[in-house]
C-alpha atoms as one frame of an Amber mdcrd trajectory, in Angstrom:
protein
   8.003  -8.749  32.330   9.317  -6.054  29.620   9.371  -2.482  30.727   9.395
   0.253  28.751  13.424   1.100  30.221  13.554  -2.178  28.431  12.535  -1.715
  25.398  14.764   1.660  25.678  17.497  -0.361  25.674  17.285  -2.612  23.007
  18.999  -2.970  20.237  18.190  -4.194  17.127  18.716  -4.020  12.868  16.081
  -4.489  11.061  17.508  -6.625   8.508  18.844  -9.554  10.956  15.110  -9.157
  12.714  13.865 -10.050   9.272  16.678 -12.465   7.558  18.029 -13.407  11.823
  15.065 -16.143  12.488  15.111 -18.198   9.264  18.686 -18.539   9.103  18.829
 -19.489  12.634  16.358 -21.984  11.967  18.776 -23.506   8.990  16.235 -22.170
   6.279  20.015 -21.018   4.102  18.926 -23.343   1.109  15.064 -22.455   1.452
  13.889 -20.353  -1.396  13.172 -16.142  -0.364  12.207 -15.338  -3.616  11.602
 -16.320  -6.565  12.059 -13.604 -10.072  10.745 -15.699 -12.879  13.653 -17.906
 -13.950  15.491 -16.702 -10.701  15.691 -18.335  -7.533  17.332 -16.662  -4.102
  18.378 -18.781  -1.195  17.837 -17.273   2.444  21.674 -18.010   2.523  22.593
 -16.338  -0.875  19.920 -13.518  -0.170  22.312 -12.925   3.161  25.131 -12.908
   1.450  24.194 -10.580  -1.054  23.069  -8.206   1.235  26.196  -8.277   2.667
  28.078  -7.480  -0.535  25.279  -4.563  -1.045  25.712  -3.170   2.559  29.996
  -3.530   2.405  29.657  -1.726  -1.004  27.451   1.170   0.186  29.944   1.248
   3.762  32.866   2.279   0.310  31.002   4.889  -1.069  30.658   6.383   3.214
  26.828   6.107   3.375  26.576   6.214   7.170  23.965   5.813   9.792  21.526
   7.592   9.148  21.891   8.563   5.564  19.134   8.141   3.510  19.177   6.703
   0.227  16.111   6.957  -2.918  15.395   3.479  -4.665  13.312   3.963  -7.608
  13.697  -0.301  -8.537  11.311  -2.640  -9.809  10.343  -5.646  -8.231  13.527
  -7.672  -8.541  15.603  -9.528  -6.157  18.073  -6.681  -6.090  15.146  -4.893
  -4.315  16.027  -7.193  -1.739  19.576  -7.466  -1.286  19.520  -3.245  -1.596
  16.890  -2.500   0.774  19.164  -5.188   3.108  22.075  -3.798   2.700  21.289
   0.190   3.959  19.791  -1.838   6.344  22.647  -3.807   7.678  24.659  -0.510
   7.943  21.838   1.468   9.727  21.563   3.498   6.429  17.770   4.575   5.681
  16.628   3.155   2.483  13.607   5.123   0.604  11.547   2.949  -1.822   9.983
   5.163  -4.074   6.541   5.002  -6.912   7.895   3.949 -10.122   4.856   6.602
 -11.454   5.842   9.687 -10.043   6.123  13.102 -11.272   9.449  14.490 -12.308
   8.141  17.858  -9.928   7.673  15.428  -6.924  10.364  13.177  -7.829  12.638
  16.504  -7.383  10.359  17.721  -4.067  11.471  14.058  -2.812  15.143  14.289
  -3.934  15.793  17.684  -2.077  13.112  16.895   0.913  15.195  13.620   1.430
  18.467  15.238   1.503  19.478  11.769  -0.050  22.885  10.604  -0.473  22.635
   7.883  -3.210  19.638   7.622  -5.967  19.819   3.699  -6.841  17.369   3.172
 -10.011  16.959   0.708 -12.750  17.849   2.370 -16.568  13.789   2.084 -17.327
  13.109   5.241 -15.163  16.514   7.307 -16.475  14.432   9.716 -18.492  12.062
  10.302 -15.413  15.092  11.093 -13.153  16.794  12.959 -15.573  13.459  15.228
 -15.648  13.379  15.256 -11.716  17.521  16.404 -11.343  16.677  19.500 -14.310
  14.645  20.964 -11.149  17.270  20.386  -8.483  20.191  21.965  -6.918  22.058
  19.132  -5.055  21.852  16.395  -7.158  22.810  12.977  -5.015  25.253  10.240
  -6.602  23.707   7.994  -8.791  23.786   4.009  -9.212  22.242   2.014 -11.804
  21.171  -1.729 -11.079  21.159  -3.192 -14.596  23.117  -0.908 -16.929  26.751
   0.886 -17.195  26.052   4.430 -18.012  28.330   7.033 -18.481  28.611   9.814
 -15.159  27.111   7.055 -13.166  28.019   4.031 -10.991  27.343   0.411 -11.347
  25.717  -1.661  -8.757  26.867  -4.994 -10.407  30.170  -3.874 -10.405  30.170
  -2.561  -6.530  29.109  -5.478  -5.642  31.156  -8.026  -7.391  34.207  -6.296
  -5.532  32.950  -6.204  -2.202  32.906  -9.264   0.414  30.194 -11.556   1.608
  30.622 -10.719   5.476  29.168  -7.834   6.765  28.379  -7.605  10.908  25.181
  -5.149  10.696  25.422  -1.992  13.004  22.826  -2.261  16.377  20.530   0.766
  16.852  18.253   1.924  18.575  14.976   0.282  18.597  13.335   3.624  18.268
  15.963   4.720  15.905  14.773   5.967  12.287  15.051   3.072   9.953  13.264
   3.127   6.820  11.131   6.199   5.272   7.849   5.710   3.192   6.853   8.833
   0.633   2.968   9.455   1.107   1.616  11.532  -1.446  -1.893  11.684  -0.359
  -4.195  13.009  -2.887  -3.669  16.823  -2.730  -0.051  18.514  -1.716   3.731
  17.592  -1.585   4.636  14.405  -0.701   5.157  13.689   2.864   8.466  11.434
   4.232   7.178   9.053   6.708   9.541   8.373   8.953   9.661   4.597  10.416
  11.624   3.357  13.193  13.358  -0.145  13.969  10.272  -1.478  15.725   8.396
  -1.256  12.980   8.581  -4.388  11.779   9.045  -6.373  15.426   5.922  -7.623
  15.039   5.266  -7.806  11.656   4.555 -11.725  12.372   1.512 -10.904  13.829
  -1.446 -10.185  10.629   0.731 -12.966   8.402   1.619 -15.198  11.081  -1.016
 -15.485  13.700  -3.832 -15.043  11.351  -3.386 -16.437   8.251  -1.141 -19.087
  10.016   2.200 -18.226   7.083   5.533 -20.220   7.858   7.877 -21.959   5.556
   6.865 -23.478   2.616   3.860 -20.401   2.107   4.678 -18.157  -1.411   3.334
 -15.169  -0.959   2.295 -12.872  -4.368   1.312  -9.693  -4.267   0.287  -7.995
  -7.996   1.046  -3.991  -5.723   4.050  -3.170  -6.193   6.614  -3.035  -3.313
   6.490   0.453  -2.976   3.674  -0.011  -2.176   3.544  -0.297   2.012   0.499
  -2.823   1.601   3.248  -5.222  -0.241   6.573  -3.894   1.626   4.856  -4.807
   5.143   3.262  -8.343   4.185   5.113  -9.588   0.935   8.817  -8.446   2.114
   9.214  -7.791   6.138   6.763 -10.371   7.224   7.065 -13.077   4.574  10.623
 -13.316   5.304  10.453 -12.954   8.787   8.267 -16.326   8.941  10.716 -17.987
   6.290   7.809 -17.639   3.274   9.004 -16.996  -0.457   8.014 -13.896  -2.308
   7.078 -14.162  -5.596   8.393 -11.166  -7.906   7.790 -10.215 -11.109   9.513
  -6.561 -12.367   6.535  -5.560 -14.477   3.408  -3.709 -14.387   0.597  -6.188
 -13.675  -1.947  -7.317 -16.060  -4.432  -9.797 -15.986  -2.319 -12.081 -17.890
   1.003 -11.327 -15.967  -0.827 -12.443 -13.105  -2.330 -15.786 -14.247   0.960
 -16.726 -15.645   2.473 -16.325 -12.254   0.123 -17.750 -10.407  -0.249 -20.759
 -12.563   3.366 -21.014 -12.728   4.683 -20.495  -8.972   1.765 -21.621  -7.242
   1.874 -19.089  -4.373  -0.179 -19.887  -1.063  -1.330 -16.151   0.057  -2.134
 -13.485  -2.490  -2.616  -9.752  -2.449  -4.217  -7.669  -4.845  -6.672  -4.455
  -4.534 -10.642  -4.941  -5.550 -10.251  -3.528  -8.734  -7.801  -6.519  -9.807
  -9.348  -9.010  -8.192 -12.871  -7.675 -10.956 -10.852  -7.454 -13.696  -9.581
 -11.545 -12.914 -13.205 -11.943 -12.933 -14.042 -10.293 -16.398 -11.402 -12.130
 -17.849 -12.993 -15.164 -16.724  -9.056 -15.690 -15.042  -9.905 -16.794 -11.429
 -12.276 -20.109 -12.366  -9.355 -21.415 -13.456  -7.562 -24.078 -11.113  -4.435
 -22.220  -9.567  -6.932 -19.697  -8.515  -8.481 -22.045  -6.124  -5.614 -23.583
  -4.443  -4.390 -20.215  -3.154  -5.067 -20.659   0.559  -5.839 -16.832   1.588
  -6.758 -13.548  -0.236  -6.152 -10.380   1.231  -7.333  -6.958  -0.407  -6.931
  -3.251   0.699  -6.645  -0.126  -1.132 -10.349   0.584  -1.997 -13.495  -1.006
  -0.500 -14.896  -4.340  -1.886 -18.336  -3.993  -2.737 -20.165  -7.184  -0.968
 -21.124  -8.426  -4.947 -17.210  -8.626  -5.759 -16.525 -10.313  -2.405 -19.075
 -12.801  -3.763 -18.510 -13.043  -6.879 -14.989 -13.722  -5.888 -16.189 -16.465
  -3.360 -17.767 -18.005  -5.837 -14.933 -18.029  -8.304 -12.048 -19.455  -6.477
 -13.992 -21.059  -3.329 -11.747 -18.008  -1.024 -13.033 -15.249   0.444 -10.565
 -12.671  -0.337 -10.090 -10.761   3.144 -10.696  -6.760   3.061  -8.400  -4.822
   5.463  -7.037  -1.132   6.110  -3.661   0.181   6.898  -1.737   2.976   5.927
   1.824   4.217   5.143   1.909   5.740   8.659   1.043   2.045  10.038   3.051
  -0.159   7.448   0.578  -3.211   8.260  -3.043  -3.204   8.302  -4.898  -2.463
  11.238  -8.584  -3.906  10.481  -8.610  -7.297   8.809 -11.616  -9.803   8.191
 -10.619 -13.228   9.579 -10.516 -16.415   7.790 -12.874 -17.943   9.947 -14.456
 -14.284  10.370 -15.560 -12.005   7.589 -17.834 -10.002   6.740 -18.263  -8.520
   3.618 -18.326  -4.833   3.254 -16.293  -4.475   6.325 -12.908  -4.180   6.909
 -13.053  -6.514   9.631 -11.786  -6.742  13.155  -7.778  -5.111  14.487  -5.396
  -7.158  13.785  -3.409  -8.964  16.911  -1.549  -6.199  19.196  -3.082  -2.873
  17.724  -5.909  -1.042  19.628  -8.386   1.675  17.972 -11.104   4.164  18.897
 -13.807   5.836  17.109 -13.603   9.535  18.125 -16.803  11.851  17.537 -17.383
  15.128  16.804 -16.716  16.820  20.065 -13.713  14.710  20.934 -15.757  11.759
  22.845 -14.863   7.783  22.276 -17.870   6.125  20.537 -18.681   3.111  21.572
 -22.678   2.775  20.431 -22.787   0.594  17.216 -23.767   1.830  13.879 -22.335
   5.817  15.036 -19.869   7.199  12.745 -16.291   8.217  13.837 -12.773   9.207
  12.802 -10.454   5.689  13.657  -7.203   6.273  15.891  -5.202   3.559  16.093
  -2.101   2.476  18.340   0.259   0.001  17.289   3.932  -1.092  17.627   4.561
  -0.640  13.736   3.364   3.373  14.045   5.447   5.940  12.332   7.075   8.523
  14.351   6.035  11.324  12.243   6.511  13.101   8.637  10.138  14.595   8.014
  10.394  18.333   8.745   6.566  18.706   8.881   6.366  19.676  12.613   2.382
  20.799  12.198   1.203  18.167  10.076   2.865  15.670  12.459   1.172  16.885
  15.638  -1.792  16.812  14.215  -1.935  13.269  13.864   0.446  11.511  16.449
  -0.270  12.075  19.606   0.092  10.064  22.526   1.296   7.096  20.825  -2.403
   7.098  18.678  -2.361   7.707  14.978  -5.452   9.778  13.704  -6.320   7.720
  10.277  -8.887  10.545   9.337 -10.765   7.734   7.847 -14.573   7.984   8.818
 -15.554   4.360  10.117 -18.529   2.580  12.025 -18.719  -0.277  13.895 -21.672
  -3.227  14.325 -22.508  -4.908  17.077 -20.369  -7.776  16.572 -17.051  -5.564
  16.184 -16.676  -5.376  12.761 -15.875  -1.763  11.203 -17.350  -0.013   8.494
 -14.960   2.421   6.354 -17.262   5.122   5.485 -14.685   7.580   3.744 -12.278
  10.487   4.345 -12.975  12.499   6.794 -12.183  15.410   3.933 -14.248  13.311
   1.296 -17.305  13.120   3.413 -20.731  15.778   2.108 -23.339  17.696   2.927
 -26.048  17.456   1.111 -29.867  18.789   1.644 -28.171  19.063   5.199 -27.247
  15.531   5.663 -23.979  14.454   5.681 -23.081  11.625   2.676 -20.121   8.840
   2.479 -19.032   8.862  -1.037 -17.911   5.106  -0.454 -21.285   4.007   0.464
 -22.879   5.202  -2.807 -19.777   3.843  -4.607 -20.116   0.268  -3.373 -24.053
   0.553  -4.314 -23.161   1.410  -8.440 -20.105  -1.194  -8.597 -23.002  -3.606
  -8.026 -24.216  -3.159 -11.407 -22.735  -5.101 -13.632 -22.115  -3.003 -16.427
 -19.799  -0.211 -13.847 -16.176  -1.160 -13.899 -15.395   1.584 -11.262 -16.829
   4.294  -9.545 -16.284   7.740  -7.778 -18.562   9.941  -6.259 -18.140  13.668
  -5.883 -19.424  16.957  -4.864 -20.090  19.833  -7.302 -21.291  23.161  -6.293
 -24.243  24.242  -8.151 -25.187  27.905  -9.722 -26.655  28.542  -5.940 -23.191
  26.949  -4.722 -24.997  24.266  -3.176 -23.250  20.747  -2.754 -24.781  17.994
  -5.149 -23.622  14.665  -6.048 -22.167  13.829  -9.332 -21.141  10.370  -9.714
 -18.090   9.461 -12.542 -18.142   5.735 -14.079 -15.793   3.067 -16.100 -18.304
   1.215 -18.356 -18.208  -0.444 -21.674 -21.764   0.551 -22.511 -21.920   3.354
 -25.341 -24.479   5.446 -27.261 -28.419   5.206 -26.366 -27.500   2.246 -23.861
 -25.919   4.954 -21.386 -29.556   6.409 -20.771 -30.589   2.900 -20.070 -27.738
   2.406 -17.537 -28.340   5.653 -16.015 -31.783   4.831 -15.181 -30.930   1.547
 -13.703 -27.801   2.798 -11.806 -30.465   5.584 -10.360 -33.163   2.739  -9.701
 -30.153   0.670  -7.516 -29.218   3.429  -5.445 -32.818   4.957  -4.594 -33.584
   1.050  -3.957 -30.763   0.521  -1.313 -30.462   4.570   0.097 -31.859   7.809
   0.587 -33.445   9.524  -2.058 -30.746  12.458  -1.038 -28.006   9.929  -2.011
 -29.035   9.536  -5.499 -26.512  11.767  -7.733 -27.765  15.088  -9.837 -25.376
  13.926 -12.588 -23.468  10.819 -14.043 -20.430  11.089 -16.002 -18.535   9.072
 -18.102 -14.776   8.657 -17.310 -12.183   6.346 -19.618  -9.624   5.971 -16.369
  -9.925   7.379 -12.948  -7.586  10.111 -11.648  -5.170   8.444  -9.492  -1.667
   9.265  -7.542   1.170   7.641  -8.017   0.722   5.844  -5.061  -2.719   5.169
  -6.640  -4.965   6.999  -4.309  -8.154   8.834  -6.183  -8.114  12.377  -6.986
 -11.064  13.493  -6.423 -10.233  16.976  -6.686  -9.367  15.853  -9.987 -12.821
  14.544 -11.255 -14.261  17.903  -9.566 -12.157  19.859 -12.105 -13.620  18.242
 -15.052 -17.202  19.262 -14.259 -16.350  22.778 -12.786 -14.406  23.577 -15.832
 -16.641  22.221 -18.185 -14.633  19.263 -19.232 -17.305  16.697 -19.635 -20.550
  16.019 -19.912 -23.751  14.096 -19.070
């Protein structure tokens, strides 16, 4: 039996715990990704990891140090993140769509070392370092540029053996930038263990091993693809399936027609616009094994819609940056739409009420806590923040859920996103889901508006081809769904129309964002 002076004890790098079992199984000349016309080798992926990590070891990034990555989706993702790994450095993957004043927050939060970036973001760093003190050294993957180093050329002159340093198992080892919807960014600081069961959603469930591709169109800053499409597909001895751009439609048929991948992740709003462009009929589409989705809620006519297209359910789950994995998941043999599901194997939740008590009556909203082996520690030097959250081993989500009789839970919203209106409190999501059945909404986003009285009411933003006098006639049907399926008191004041939603750049809404346009008088019914 294990004990927790055990576990103490241990010792462990993250990148032999996710490179150590398929090598030792003899997987060298298996394929662990694949980059287009590329094609990595566990064996060569090792190796140049090794060159990566002896290169860094030159330039004295220690233990410890941390180290920004602003790189696409290439294999030198891989043998980067690797290398810091190998030598107990701390490597920071960071949105490719950040701000040049939270790209400099990040840069002096981080206290960063090295800033690793393809050329394609050059003129969004060089924004970022015109706002900061201490600027860190700079290496560029794919390009010589003048006051900066080479990565290509590092490499080349380093060696192919590298014996990674053994930490701690509660030892920091990778950070995560969370940037929320309102605020600074927030480091999220995750430790060795994080990924010591990362097996367990990708393995256990979905039943991954060699010979699986896994595809994921989010990118892998992204900890929804980091956790499932990096750590855990090469932990089982899977291939990941790259591609360096931002996905399209036709990006992702072309991959998927061409590589063939087994498991593929993808947020609802991708997964409707492969169903607009008439995309996932199309053979490929229905010899992917599983679907997993997360990032948004699937309405139950997408999940549908979706079943009907590819003969897949595509699986809704949760998880955050703070968890790596997800920590709800519908089950292949299991689902039920609308819901994100059941925990996945080895984490434990609990619905907390309003006075602090555990819920355990079905159908009662709660905020989810969760406790799992892949749990941050905390957020870097944010003492407050961090106690508010983590305690006791739990993680508060402040996500609103409920759960049915049969287990399953409900998200209902953000805690901070949740209304009162005519006294009774409203889940944005739930009204959501209702519109997106329509088929003329591309997306949706509810929010509340104080009125002349300062009263809350609803006003509800939409994506939707429809123009000119067939908006009235889409009003009154969207109206018609929603007093159909929910109270009358759900039913919005207003209904906007929105070209793109407000996002982050880690591509949460803003719905503080949307509230500004009506407050300041920025659109219109």
């Amino acid at each position: 039996m294990t004990t927790a002076t055990d576990l103490n004890a241990l010792t462990v790098n993250m990148a032999e715990t996710l490179l150590g079992p398929a090598l030792s199984r003899g997987q060298h000349n298996d394929l662990a990704v694949i980059c287009r016309d590329e094609q990595i080798s566990y064996g060569e992926l090792d190796k140049r990891a090794n060159r990566a990590g002896n290169a860094f070891k030159r330039l004295d990034v220690n233990i410890g140090d941390r180290v920004l990555m602003m790189v696409r989706d290439t294999p030198e993702f891989f043998y980067i993140y690797l290398g810091l790994l190998k030598i107990g450095a701390v490597p920071v993957g960071l949105s490719t769509r950040l701000a040049a004043q939270d790209l400099a927050y990040i840069i002096e939060d981080s206290e960063s070392v090295l800033f690793i970036l393809d050329h394609c973001f050059s003129e969004l760093y060089a924004d970022g370092l015109a706002l900061v003190t201490n600027a860190p050294t700079t290496i560029f993957t794919d390009m010589e540029i003048d006051g900066a180093l080479y990565f290509q050329t590092l490499v080349l002159e380093a060696m192919e053996e590298l014996q990674a340093v053994q930490l701690q198992w509660d030892s920091p080892a990778i950070w995560m930038y969370s940037s929320g919807t309102t605020g600074k960014p927030k480091g999220v600081v995750h430790l060795q263990r994080t990924v010591l069961a990362s097996t367990r959603l990708m393995g256990e469930v979905l039943g991954v091993g060699p010979g699986d591709r896994i595809y994921s169109t989010s990118k892998l800053f992204f900890a929804f693809s980091l956790a499932h499409c990096f750590f855990a597909s090469l932990q089982l001895g899977a291939t990941t399936i790259l591609d360096p751009d931002w996905p399209d439609p036709n990006i992702v048929n072309l991959n998927v027609q061409r590589f063939k991948p087994t498991v593929m992740l993808s947020v609802p709003t991708f997964y409707r616009q492969l169903l607009r462009d008439n995309l996932a009929t199309k053979p490929a589409f229905k010899k992917v094994r599983h679907y997993l989705t997360a990032g948004e809620k699937m309405p139950a006519t997408l999940f549908h819609d979706w079943i009907k297209a590819t003969g897949r359910a595509a699986l809704e789950g949760i998880g955050a940056t703070e968890t790596c994995f997800l920590f709800l998941v519908n089950r292949p043999d299991n689902f039920k739409p609308g819901t994100c599901g059941l925990p996945t194997p080895g984490t434990e939740v609990k619905l907390i009420g309003q006075d602090g008590e555990i819920i355990v009556e079905a159908a009662r909203p709660g905020v989810l806590w969760v406790r799992m082996l892949s749990l941050a520690c905390g957020y870097w030097n944010l003492e407050e923040k961090t106690e508010g959250v983590f305690q006791e081993g739990w993680y508060c989500t402040n996500d609103m859920f409920t759960v049915d009789k049969d287990g399953m839970y409900e998200h209902q919203g953000r805690v901070d996103d949740m209304l009162k209106v005519s006294g009774q409190w409203v889940s944005p999501s739930e009204i959501e889901e209702q519109v997106q059945q329509h088929p003329k909404v591309l997306e949706a986003a509810v929010v509340g508006v104080p009125n002349k009285d300062g009263l809350v009411r609803l006003a509800l933003f939409i994506i939707t081809p429809e123009v000119g006098t067939n908006r009235k006639k889409l009003e009154t049907e969207i109206r018609e769904l929603i007093v159909k399926n929910l109270s009358i008191y759900k039913c919005p004041r207003n209904i906007y129309y929105v070209d793109n939603m407000p996002v982050t750049a880690t591509g949460k809404l803003k719905r503080f964002a949307l509230r500004a346009l009506v407050v300041g008088g920025e659109t219109g019914v």
